[in-house]
């Protein structure tokens, strides 16, 4: 069976370096907000070309903390609206509602899966405070158009970069394209820890200072609590793991881009619609998403041929029980996508013969 993602094999490439990093943390005797987190924050900020990076517990917390910090700074207030793509993973939306803000769902561009700038303007009201754009599956959103709209209406732009580490938009990396960016280092990400982890990147020093306190019980100075904060700190061991893997992220991205290129050039089946990209470097292929009106049959066919595929995501946010207030909403593009998307295996450790096998199976599906 060709696995969808072989995390053990991916991490085995860096086994000794990871073990050495783990030993370094154990031997240090400092396990929370120590040198490893500080060094990773510096290194990841440099990689993203931003002034600040703050390590947090996970990707959801990264987004929650950005919005919470804006509320504490008086930039937003509870009840304000945040525009968000309707086809995103639910974490993007949970971060908004967790802060007492109102998510406003906007349909995506059916070709790129990302927020459609043409639909944003009509969703803006006097209560709109921000646009939370998601670089879904690893492809950068149309940031020039989104930033222009935000500037016209005095809105904040928050990037959900959970799936797009290292993706470029006109020479600039995600995380530095808006006012702040939230990253996830869940193990399956292109830059994945060996557990949970996340980070916020920004060029706004006041925002960074506020998030730094909020993630640590609201404390800006030991035993002095400026805010009613939370405990959301990147672990020292995970930071050490990420420091190792950050050195190889561009190699990982290039390998994924090579697999995707082979798929795009090799799959020629009218029953399968391939993803569309703006430019090669704008997509880092966290996921390789195809669309088909015959998904169930294709999943079974691929499985019968020894190929594991997954569905990201089978149920759109507005059809989830958690957001039952949206149950009657009609979002036809989103619903069509969620009924037809399928993820093919893609990783930096796929053997060329496995890539060929996936292409062959896709082309022979009927």
Coordinates of C-alpha atoms in Angstrom, one line a residue:
X1 CA 0.0 0.0 0.0
X2 CA 1.3 3.5 -0.9
X3 CA 0.6 5.5 2.3
X4 CA -1.0 8.9 2.1
X5 CA 1.8 10.2 4.2
X6 CA 4.7 8.3 5.8
X7 CA 5.7 10.4 8.8
X8 CA 8.0 7.8 10.2
X9 CA 10.0 7.7 6.9
X10 CA 10.0 11.5 6.7
X11 CA 11.5 12.0 10.2
X12 CA 13.9 9.0 9.7
X13 CA 15.8 11.3 7.3
X14 CA 16.8 13.4 10.2
X15 CA 16.8 10.8 13.0
X16 CA 20.2 11.5 14.5
X17 CA 19.8 15.3 14.4
X18 CA 16.4 15.0 16.1
X19 CA 17.8 12.7 18.8
X20 CA 20.7 15.0 19.4
X21 CA 18.3 18.0 19.7
X22 CA 16.2 16.1 22.2
X23 CA 19.2 15.2 24.3
X24 CA 20.3 18.8 24.2
X25 CA 17.0 19.9 25.7
X26 CA 17.0 17.1 28.4
X27 CA 20.6 18.0 29.4
X28 CA 19.8 21.7 29.6
X29 CA 17.4 21.3 32.5
X30 CA 15.2 24.1 31.0
X31 CA 12.0 22.9 29.5
X32 CA 9.6 25.8 29.0
X33 CA 10.3 29.1 27.2
X34 CA 14.0 28.5 27.2
X35 CA 16.8 28.8 24.6
X36 CA 15.4 26.4 22.1
X37 CA 12.1 28.4 21.7
X38 CA 14.0 31.7 21.6
X39 CA 16.4 30.4 18.9
X40 CA 13.6 28.8 16.9
X41 CA 11.6 32.1 17.0
X42 CA 14.6 34.0 15.7
X43 CA 15.3 31.4 13.0
X44 CA 11.7 31.1 11.8
X45 CA 11.2 34.9 11.8
X46 CA 14.3 35.1 9.6
X47 CA 13.0 32.4 7.4
X48 CA 9.6 34.2 7.0
X49 CA 11.4 37.5 6.7
X50 CA 9.3 39.0 9.5
X51 CA 10.5 41.0 12.5
X52 CA 8.8 38.8 15.1
X53 CA 7.9 35.2 15.7
X54 CA 6.2 33.8 18.8
X55 CA 6.0 30.1 19.5
X56 CA 2.6 28.9 20.8
X57 CA 1.0 25.5 21.6
X58 CA -0.7 24.9 18.2
X59 CA -2.0 26.5 15.1
X60 CA -5.5 27.2 16.4
X61 CA -4.0 29.1 19.4
X62 CA -1.9 31.1 17.0
X63 CA -5.0 32.5 15.3
X64 CA -6.9 32.8 18.6
X65 CA -4.1 34.9 20.1
X66 CA -3.8 37.2 17.1
X67 CA -7.5 38.1 17.4
X68 CA -7.4 38.3 21.2
X69 CA -4.4 40.6 21.0
X70 CA -6.3 42.9 18.7
X71 CA -9.2 43.0 21.1
X72 CA -6.8 43.8 24.0
X73 CA -5.2 46.6 22.0
X74 CA -8.6 48.1 21.2
X75 CA -8.3 47.4 17.4
X76 CA -11.3 45.1 17.6
X77 CA -14.2 44.5 20.0
X78 CA -16.4 41.6 20.6
X79 CA -19.2 41.4 18.1
X80 CA -17.0 42.7 15.2
X81 CA -17.1 40.7 12.0
X82 CA -14.2 38.8 10.5
X83 CA -14.4 37.6 6.9
X84 CA -13.2 34.0 6.4
X85 CA -13.3 31.5 3.5
X86 CA -16.3 29.2 3.8
X87 CA -14.4 26.1 2.7
X88 CA -11.5 26.3 5.2
X89 CA -10.7 23.8 7.9
X90 CA -12.9 24.6 10.9
X91 CA -10.0 25.9 13.0
X92 CA -9.9 29.1 11.1
X93 CA -13.5 29.8 12.1
X94 CA -13.2 28.5 15.7
X95 CA -10.5 31.1 16.3
X96 CA -13.0 33.9 15.4
X97 CA -15.9 32.6 17.4
X98 CA -13.7 31.8 20.4
X99 CA -13.0 35.5 20.7
X100 CA -16.6 36.6 20.6
X101 CA -16.2 37.8 17.1
X102 CA -18.6 37.0 14.2
X103 CA -17.3 34.8 11.3
X104 CA -18.6 35.9 7.9
X105 CA -18.3 33.1 5.4
X106 CA -17.2 34.1 1.9
X107 CA -17.1 31.6 -1.0
X108 CA -13.7 30.6 -2.6
X109 CA -12.4 30.7 -6.1
X110 CA -13.3 27.3 -7.5
X111 CA -10.0 27.1 -9.4
X112 CA -7.6 27.8 -6.5
X113 CA -9.7 26.8 -3.5
X114 CA -8.8 30.1 -1.9
X115 CA -10.8 33.2 -0.8
X116 CA -12.3 34.9 -3.9
X117 CA -11.4 38.6 -3.7
X118 CA -14.3 39.5 -6.0
X119 CA -16.7 38.4 -3.3
X120 CA -15.1 40.1 -0.3
X121 CA -16.4 43.6 -1.0
X122 CA -20.1 42.6 -0.8
X123 CA -19.5 40.9 2.5
X124 CA -18.1 44.0 4.2
X125 CA -20.3 45.9 6.7
X126 CA -19.7 48.7 9.2
X127 CA -18.9 45.9 11.7
X128 CA -16.1 44.3 9.6
X129 CA -12.8 44.4 11.4
X130 CA -10.6 41.9 9.5
X131 CA -10.1 39.5 6.7
X132 CA -8.7 36.1 7.8
X133 CA -7.4 34.6 4.6
X134 CA -6.3 31.0 4.4
X135 CA -3.6 29.7 2.1
X136 CA -5.4 26.5 1.8
X137 CA -3.7 23.2 0.8
X138 CA -0.4 25.2 0.5
X139 CA -1.2 27.8 -2.2
X140 CA -1.0 31.5 -1.5
X141 CA -4.1 33.6 -1.7
X142 CA -4.4 36.6 -4.1
X143 CA -2.8 38.9 -1.5
X144 CA -2.5 42.1 -3.6
X145 CA -6.2 42.2 -4.1
X146 CA -7.0 41.3 -0.5
X147 CA -4.5 43.9 0.9
X148 CA -6.0 46.6 -1.4
X149 CA -9.5 45.9 -0.2
X150 CA -8.3 45.9 3.4
X151 CA -6.5 49.2 3.0
X152 CA -9.6 50.8 1.4
X153 CA -11.8 49.7 4.4
X154 CA -9.2 50.0 7.1
X155 CA -9.3 46.2 7.9
X156 CA -6.6 44.0 9.4
X157 CA -5.4 41.1 7.3
X158 CA -4.6 37.9 9.1
X159 CA -3.0 35.0 7.3
X160 CA -3.8 31.4 8.2
X161 CA -0.5 29.8 7.1
X162 CA -1.1 26.4 8.7
X163 CA -0.6 24.6 5.4
X164 CA 1.7 27.0 3.5
X165 CA 5.1 27.2 5.3
X166 CA 7.6 28.7 2.8
X167 CA 5.1 29.5 0.0
X168 CA 6.0 32.6 -1.9
X169 CA 3.9 35.5 -3.3
X170 CA 5.8 37.7 -5.6
X171 CA 9.0 37.0 -3.8
X172 CA 7.6 37.4 -0.2
X173 CA 6.9 34.4 2.1
X174 CA 3.6 33.8 3.7
X175 CA 3.5 35.1 7.3
X176 CA 4.7 38.5 6.2
X177 CA 2.1 39.3 3.6
X178 CA -0.6 40.7 6.0
X179 CA -0.6 42.2 9.5
X180 CA 0.0 38.8 11.2
X181 CA 0.3 35.1 10.3
X182 CA -0.6 32.0 12.2
X183 CA 1.3 28.7 11.6
X184 CA 0.7 25.1 12.7
X185 CA 3.5 22.7 13.2
X186 CA 1.2 19.6 13.6
X187 CA 3.3 16.5 12.6
X188 CA 1.7 16.2 9.2
X189 CA 2.5 19.7 8.1
X190 CA 5.4 20.4 5.6
X191 CA 7.2 21.8 8.7
X192 CA 6.0 19.4 11.3
X193 CA 7.0 18.9 14.9
X194 CA 6.9 15.6 16.7
X195 CA 3.8 16.7 18.5
X196 CA 1.7 19.9 18.5
X197 CA 3.1 23.4 18.0
X198 CA 2.3 26.7 16.4
X199 CA 3.6 30.2 15.9
X200 CA 2.6 33.8 15.1
X201 CA 4.6 36.0 12.8
X202 CA 4.2 39.7 12.5
X203 CA 6.1 43.0 11.8
X204 CA 3.9 44.8 14.4
X205 CA 6.0 45.1 17.6
X206 CA 3.0 46.1 19.8
X207 CA 1.0 43.1 18.6
X208 CA 4.0 40.8 19.2
X209 CA 4.5 42.2 22.7
X210 CA 0.8 41.6 23.6
X211 CA 0.8 38.1 22.2
X212 CA 4.0 37.3 24.1
X213 CA 2.1 38.1 27.4
X214 CA -1.2 36.6 26.4
X215 CA 0.4 33.2 25.7
X216 CA 2.0 33.1 29.1
X217 CA -1.0 33.6 31.4
X218 CA -1.2 37.3 30.4
X219 CA 2.1 38.0 32.1
X220 CA 4.4 40.6 30.7
X221 CA 6.6 40.3 33.8
X222 CA 6.9 37.4 36.2
X223 CA 4.1 37.4 38.7
X224 CA 2.5 40.5 37.1
X225 CA -0.5 39.8 34.9
X226 CA -1.5 42.5 32.5
X227 CA -4.2 40.4 30.8
X228 CA -6.5 37.5 31.6
X229 CA -4.3 35.3 29.4
X230 CA -3.8 31.6 28.6
X231 CA -1.2 29.0 28.7
X232 CA -0.1 28.5 25.1
X233 CA 3.6 28.0 24.8
X234 CA 5.7 26.1 22.3
X235 CA 7.5 23.3 24.2
X236 CA 11.3 23.4 24.3
X237 CA 11.6 19.9 22.9
X238 CA 9.2 20.7 20.0
X239 CA 11.2 23.9 19.3
X240 CA 14.4 21.8 19.2
X241 CA 12.8 19.4 16.7
X242 CA 11.6 22.3 14.6
X243 CA 15.0 23.9 14.5
X244 CA 16.3 20.7 13.0
X245 CA 13.6 20.4 10.4
X246 CA 13.6 24.1 9.5
X247 CA 17.1 23.6 8.0
X248 CA 15.6 21.2 5.5
X249 CA 12.2 22.8 4.8
X250 CA 13.2 24.1 1.4
X251 CA 14.3 20.6 0.3
X252 CA 11.0 19.2 1.6
X253 CA 9.1 21.8 -0.4
X254 CA 11.1 21.2 -3.6
X255 CA 10.4 17.4 -3.3
X256 CA 6.7 18.0 -2.9
X257 CA 6.7 20.4 -5.8
X258 CA 8.4 17.8 -8.0
X259 CA 5.8 15.2 -7.1
X260 CA 3.0 17.7 -7.9
X261 CA 4.6 18.5 -11.2
X262 CA 4.7 14.9 -12.1
X263 CA 1.0 14.5 -11.2
X264 CA 0.0 17.5 -13.2
X265 CA 2.0 16.5 -16.3
X266 CA 1.1 12.8 -16.1
X267 CA -2.6 12.6 -15.1
X268 CA -4.9 12.9 -18.1
X269 CA -8.3 11.6 -17.1
X270 CA -11.4 13.7 -18.0
X271 CA -13.1 12.3 -14.9
X272 CA -10.4 13.9 -12.7
X273 CA -9.9 17.7 -12.4
X274 CA -6.4 18.7 -11.4
X275 CA -5.6 21.7 -9.2
X276 CA -4.7 25.0 -10.8
X277 CA -1.7 27.1 -9.6
X278 CA -0.6 30.7 -10.1
X279 CA 3.1 30.0 -10.2
X280 CA 5.3 27.1 -9.1
X281 CA 6.7 28.8 -6.0
X282 CA 3.3 30.0 -4.8
X283 CA 2.2 26.4 -3.9
X284 CA 4.1 24.2 -1.5
X285 CA 1.7 21.3 -1.8
X286 CA 0.8 20.4 1.7
X287 CA -2.0 18.6 0.0
X288 CA -2.5 17.6 -3.7
X289 CA -6.2 18.0 -4.2
X290 CA -8.1 16.7 -7.2
X291 CA -11.8 17.0 -7.8
X292 CA -14.1 14.3 -9.2
X293 CA -17.9 13.7 -9.4
X294 CA -17.1 10.0 -8.8
X295 CA -15.2 10.3 -5.5
X296 CA -16.5 7.2 -3.7
X297 CA -15.7 5.0 -6.7
X298 CA -12.3 6.6 -7.1
X299 CA -11.4 6.1 -3.5
X300 CA -12.3 2.5 -3.6
X301 CA -10.5 2.0 -6.9
X302 CA -7.3 3.5 -5.6
X303 CA -7.5 1.5 -2.4
X304 CA -8.0 -1.7 -4.5
X305 CA -4.8 -0.7 -6.3
X306 CA -2.8 -0.2 -3.2
X307 CA -3.0 3.6 -3.0
X308 CA -4.3 5.4 0.1
X309 CA -6.2 8.6 -0.4
X310 CA -7.9 11.0 2.0
X311 CA -10.8 13.5 1.9
X312 CA -9.9 17.1 3.1
X313 CA -12.6 17.9 4.2
X314 CA -15.9 15.9 3.8
X315 CA -18.2 18.3 5.7
X316 CA -18.0 22.1 5.2
X317 CA -18.0 24.3 8.3
X318 CA -21.5 25.6 7.7
X319 CA -22.9 22.1 7.8
X320 CA -21.2 21.1 11.1
X321 CA -23.3 20.7 14.2
X322 CA -21.0 23.1 16.0
X323 CA -22.4 25.9 13.8
X324 CA -26.0 24.8 13.5
X325 CA -27.0 28.5 13.1
X326 CA -25.6 28.3 9.5
X327 CA -27.5 25.1 8.6
X328 CA -29.9 26.9 6.3
X329 CA -27.2 28.8 4.5
X330 CA -26.5 28.1 0.8
X331 CA -22.9 28.1 -0.2
X332 CA -23.0 26.2 -3.5
X333 CA -19.3 26.5 -4.5
X334 CA -18.2 25.3 -1.1
X335 CA -20.7 22.5 -1.0
X336 CA -19.7 21.4 -4.5
X337 CA -16.0 21.4 -3.5
X338 CA -16.5 19.4 -0.3
X339 CA -18.5 16.8 -2.2
X340 CA -15.8 16.3 -4.9
X341 CA -12.3 16.9 -3.4
X342 CA -9.9 14.1 -2.9
X343 CA -6.3 14.2 -1.7
X344 CA -3.7 12.0 -3.4
X345 CA -0.5 10.8 -1.7
X346 CA 2.2 13.4 -1.7
X347 CA 5.4 13.7 0.4
X348 CA 9.1 14.3 0.2
X349 CA 9.9 10.6 0.5
X350 CA 7.7 9.1 -2.2
X351 CA 9.6 6.7 -4.4
X352 CA 9.5 7.5 -8.2
X353 CA 7.8 4.1 -8.8
X354 CA 5.0 5.1 -6.4
X355 CA 4.4 8.4 -8.2
X356 CA 4.2 6.5 -11.5
X357 CA 1.8 4.0 -9.9
X358 CA -0.5 6.8 -8.7
X359 CA -0.5 8.4 -12.1
X360 CA -1.2 5.1 -13.9
X361 CA -4.1 4.3 -11.6
X362 CA -5.7 7.7 -12.0
X363 CA -5.4 7.5 -15.8
X364 CA -6.9 4.0 -15.9
X365 CA -9.9 4.9 -13.7
X366 CA -13.2 4.8 -15.6

